[in-house]
Backbone as a ProteinNet text record, in pm:
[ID]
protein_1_A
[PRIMARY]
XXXXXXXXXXXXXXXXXXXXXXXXXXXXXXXXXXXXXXXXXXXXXXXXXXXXXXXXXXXXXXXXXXXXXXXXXXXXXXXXXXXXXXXXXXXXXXXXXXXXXXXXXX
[TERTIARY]
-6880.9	-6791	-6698.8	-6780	-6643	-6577.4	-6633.3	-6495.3	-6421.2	-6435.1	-6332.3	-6221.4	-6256.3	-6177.7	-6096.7	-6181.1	-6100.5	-5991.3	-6004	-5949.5	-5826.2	-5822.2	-5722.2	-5653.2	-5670.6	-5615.4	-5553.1	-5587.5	-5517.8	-5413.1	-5439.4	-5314.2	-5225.2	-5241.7	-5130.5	-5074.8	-5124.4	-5092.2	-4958.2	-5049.8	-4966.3	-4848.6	-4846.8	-4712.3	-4634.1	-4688.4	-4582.8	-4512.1	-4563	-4513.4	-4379.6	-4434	-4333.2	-4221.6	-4226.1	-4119.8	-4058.5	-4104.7	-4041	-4010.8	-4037.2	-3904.6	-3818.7	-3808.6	-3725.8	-3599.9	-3667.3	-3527.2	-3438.1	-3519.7	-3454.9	-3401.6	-3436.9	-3363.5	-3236.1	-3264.5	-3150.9	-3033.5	-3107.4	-2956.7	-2925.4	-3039.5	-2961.2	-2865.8	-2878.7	-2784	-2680.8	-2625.3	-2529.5	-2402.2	-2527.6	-2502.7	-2545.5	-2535.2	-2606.3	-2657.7	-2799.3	-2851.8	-2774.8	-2663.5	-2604	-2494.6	-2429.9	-2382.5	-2398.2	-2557.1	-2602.3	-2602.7	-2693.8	-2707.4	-2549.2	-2455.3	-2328	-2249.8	-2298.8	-2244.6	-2332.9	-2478.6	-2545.7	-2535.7	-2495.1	-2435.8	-2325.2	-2260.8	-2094.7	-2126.6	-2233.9	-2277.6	-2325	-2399.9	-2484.6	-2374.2	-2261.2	-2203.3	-2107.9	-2062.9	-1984.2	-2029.6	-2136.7	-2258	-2310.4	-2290.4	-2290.4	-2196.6	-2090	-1987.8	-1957.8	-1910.4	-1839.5	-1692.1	-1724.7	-1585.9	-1472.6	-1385.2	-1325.4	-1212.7	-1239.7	-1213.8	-1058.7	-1003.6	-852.9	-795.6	-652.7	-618.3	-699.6	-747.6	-793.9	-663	-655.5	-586.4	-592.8	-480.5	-483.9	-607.1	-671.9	-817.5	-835	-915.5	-910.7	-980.4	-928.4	-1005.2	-1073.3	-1156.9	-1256.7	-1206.4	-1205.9	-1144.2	-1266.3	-1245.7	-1288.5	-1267.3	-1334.7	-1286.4	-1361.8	-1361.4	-1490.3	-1479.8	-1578.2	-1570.5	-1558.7	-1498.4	-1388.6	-1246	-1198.3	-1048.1	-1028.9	-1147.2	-1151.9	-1183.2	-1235.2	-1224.4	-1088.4	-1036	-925.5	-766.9	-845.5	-705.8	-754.6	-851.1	-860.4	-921.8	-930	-926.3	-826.9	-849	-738.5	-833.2	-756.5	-830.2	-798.3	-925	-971.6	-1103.9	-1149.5	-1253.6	-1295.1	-1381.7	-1399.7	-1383.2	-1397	-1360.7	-1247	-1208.8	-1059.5	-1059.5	-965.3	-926.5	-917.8	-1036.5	-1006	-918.9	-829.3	-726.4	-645.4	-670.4	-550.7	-615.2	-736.6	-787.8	-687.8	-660.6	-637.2	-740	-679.4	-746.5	-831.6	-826.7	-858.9	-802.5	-704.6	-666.9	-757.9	-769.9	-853.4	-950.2	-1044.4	-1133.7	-1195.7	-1058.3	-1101.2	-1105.4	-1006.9	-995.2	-1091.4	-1174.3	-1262.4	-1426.1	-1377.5	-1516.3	-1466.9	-1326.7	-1338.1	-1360.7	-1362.8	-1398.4	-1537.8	-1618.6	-1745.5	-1832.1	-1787.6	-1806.2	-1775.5	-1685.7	-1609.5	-1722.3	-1757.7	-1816	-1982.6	-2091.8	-2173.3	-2147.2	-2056.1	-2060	-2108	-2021.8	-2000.7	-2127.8
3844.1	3913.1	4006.8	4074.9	4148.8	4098.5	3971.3	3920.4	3843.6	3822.1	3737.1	3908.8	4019.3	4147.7	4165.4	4144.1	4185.4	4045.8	3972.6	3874.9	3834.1	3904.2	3911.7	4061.2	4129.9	4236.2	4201.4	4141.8	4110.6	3980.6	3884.1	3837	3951.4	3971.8	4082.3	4169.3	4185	4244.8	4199.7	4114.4	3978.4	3952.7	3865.8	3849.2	3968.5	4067.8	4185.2	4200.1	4227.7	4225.8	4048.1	3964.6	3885.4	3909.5	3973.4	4004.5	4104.2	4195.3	4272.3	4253.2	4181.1	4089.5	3998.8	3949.9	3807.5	3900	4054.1	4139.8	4204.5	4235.9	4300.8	4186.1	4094.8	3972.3	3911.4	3896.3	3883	3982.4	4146.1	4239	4259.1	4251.8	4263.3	4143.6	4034	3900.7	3960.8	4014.8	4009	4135.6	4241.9	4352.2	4383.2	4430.9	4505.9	4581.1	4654.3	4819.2	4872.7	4882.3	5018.4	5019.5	4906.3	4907.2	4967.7	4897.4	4956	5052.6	5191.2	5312.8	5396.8	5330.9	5400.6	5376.8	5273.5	5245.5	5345	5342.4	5433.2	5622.7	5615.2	5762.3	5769.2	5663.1	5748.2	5718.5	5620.7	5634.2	5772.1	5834.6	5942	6061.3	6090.7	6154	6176	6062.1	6013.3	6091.3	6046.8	6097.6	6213.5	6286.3	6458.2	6543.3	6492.3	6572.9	6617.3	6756.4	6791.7	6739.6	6677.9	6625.4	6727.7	6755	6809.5	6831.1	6910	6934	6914.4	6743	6773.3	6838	6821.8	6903.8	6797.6	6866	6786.5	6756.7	6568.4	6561.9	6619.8	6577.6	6624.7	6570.2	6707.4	6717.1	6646.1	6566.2	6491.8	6595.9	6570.2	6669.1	6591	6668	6565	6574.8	6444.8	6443.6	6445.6	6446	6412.8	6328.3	6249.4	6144.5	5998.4	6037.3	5969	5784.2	5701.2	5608.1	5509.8	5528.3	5475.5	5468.7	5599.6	5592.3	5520.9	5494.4	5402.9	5271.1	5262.4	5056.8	5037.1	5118.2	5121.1	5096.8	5215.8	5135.5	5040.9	5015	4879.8	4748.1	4719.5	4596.6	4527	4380.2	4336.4	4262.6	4240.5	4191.8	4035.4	4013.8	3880.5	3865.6	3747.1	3697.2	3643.5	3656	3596.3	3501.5	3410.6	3255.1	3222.4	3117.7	3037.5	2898.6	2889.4	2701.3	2658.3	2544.7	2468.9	2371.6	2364.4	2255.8	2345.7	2432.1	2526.1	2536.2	2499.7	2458.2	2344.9	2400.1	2274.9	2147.7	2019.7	1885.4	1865.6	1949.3	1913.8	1775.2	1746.2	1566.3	1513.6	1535.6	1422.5	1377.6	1520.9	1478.9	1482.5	1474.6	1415.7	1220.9	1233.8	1075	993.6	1052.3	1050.9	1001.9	1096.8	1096.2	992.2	984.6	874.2	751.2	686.4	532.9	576.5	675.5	647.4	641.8	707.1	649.2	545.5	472.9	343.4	225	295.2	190.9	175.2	282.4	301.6	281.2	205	246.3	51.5	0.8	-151.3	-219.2
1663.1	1573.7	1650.6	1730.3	1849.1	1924.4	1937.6	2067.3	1981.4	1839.9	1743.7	1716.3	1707.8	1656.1	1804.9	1942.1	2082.8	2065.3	2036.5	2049.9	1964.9	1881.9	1757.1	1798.9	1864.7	1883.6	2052.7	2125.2	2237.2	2225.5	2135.2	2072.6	2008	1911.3	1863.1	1945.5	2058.8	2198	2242.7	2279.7	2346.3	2297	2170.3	2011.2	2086.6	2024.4	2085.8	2189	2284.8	2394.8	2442	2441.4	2373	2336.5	2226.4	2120.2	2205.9	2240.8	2343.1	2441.1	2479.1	2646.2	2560.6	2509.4	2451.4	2474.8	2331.6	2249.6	2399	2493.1	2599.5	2657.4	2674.3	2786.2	2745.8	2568.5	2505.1	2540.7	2544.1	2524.4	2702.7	2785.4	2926.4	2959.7	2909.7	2872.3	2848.3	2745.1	2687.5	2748.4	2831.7	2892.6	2997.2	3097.7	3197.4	3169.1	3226.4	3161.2	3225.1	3333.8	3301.6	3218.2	3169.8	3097.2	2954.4	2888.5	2769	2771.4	2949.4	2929.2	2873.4	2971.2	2924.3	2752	2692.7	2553.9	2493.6	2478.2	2433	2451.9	2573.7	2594.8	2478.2	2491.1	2461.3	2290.2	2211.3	2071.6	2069.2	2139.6	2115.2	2111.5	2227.1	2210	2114.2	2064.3	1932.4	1807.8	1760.3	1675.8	1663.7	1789	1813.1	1788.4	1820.3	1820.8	1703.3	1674.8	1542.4	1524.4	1434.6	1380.6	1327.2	1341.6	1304.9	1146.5	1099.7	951.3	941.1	892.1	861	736.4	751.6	579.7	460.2	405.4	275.5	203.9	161.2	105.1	-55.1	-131.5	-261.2	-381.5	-398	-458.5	-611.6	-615.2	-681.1	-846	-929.6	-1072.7	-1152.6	-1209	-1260	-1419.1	-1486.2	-1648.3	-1747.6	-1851.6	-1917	-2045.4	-2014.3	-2118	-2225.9	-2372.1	-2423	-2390.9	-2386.8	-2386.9	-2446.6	-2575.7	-2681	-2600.7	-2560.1	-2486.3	-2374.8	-2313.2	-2168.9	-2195.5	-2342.4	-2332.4	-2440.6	-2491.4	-2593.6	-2433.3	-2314.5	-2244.9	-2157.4	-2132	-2037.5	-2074.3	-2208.9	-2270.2	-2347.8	-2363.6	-2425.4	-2551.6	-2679.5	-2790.7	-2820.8	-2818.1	-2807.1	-2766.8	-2787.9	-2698.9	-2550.6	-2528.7	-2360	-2321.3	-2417.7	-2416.8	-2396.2	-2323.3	-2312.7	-2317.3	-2312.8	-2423.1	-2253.4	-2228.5	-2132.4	-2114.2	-2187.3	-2155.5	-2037.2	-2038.4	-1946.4	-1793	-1794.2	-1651.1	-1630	-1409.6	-1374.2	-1359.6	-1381.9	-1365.8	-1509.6	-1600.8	-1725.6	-1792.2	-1757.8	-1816	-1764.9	-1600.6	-1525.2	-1562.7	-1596.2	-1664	-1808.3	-1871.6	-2001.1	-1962.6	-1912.2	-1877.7	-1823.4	-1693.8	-1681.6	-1782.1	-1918.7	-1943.8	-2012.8	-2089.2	-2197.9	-2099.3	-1988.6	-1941.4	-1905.3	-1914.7	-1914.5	-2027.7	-2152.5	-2276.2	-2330.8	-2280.1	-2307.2	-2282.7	-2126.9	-2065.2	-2160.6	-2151	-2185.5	-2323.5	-2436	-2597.9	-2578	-2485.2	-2489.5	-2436.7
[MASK]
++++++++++++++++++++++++++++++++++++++++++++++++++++++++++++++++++++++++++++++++++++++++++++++++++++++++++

């Protein structure tokens, strides 16, 4: 029973470690480490730095307004539905279906 628990724990070891060369071999591939060290510097310094406060543009005010007046202006009256003849290729396939009813009636 303990060398089935050492044994499942030195795989999972293992798995790991794995996984951890592949991810590094992949990114020294793609980069040099001194390369990465210097991208990572200049993220870190990026990320530190105080940004500096521009003019705020013009401040936005907050309204108020019930939600009757907001679907009264941004809807139109009617239904959701639309007449598919106004799709394109709608002849096609009416035409379509009538020679396959044609065919299947005979």
């Amino acid at each position: 029973m303990v060398s089935v628990l050492v044994t499942m724990i030195l795989t999972g070891v293992l798995v790991v470690a794995v996984a951890i060369a592949v991810v590094v071999i992949l990114a020294v591939s793609r980069r040099s480490a001194s390369d990465w060290q210097q991208h990572i510097k200049e993220q870190t310094q990026q990320m530190t730095e105080p940004t500096p406060e521009g003019p705020r543009e013009q401040a936005i005010e907050p309204q108020t307004v019930s939600l009757q007046t907001i679907i009264d202006e941004g809807s139109e009256a009617g239904n959701a539905y639309f007449d598919p003849q106004v799709l394109p290729g709608y002849q096609r396939l009416e035409e379509a279906t009538e020679r396959i009813e044609d065919r299947f009636k005979g």
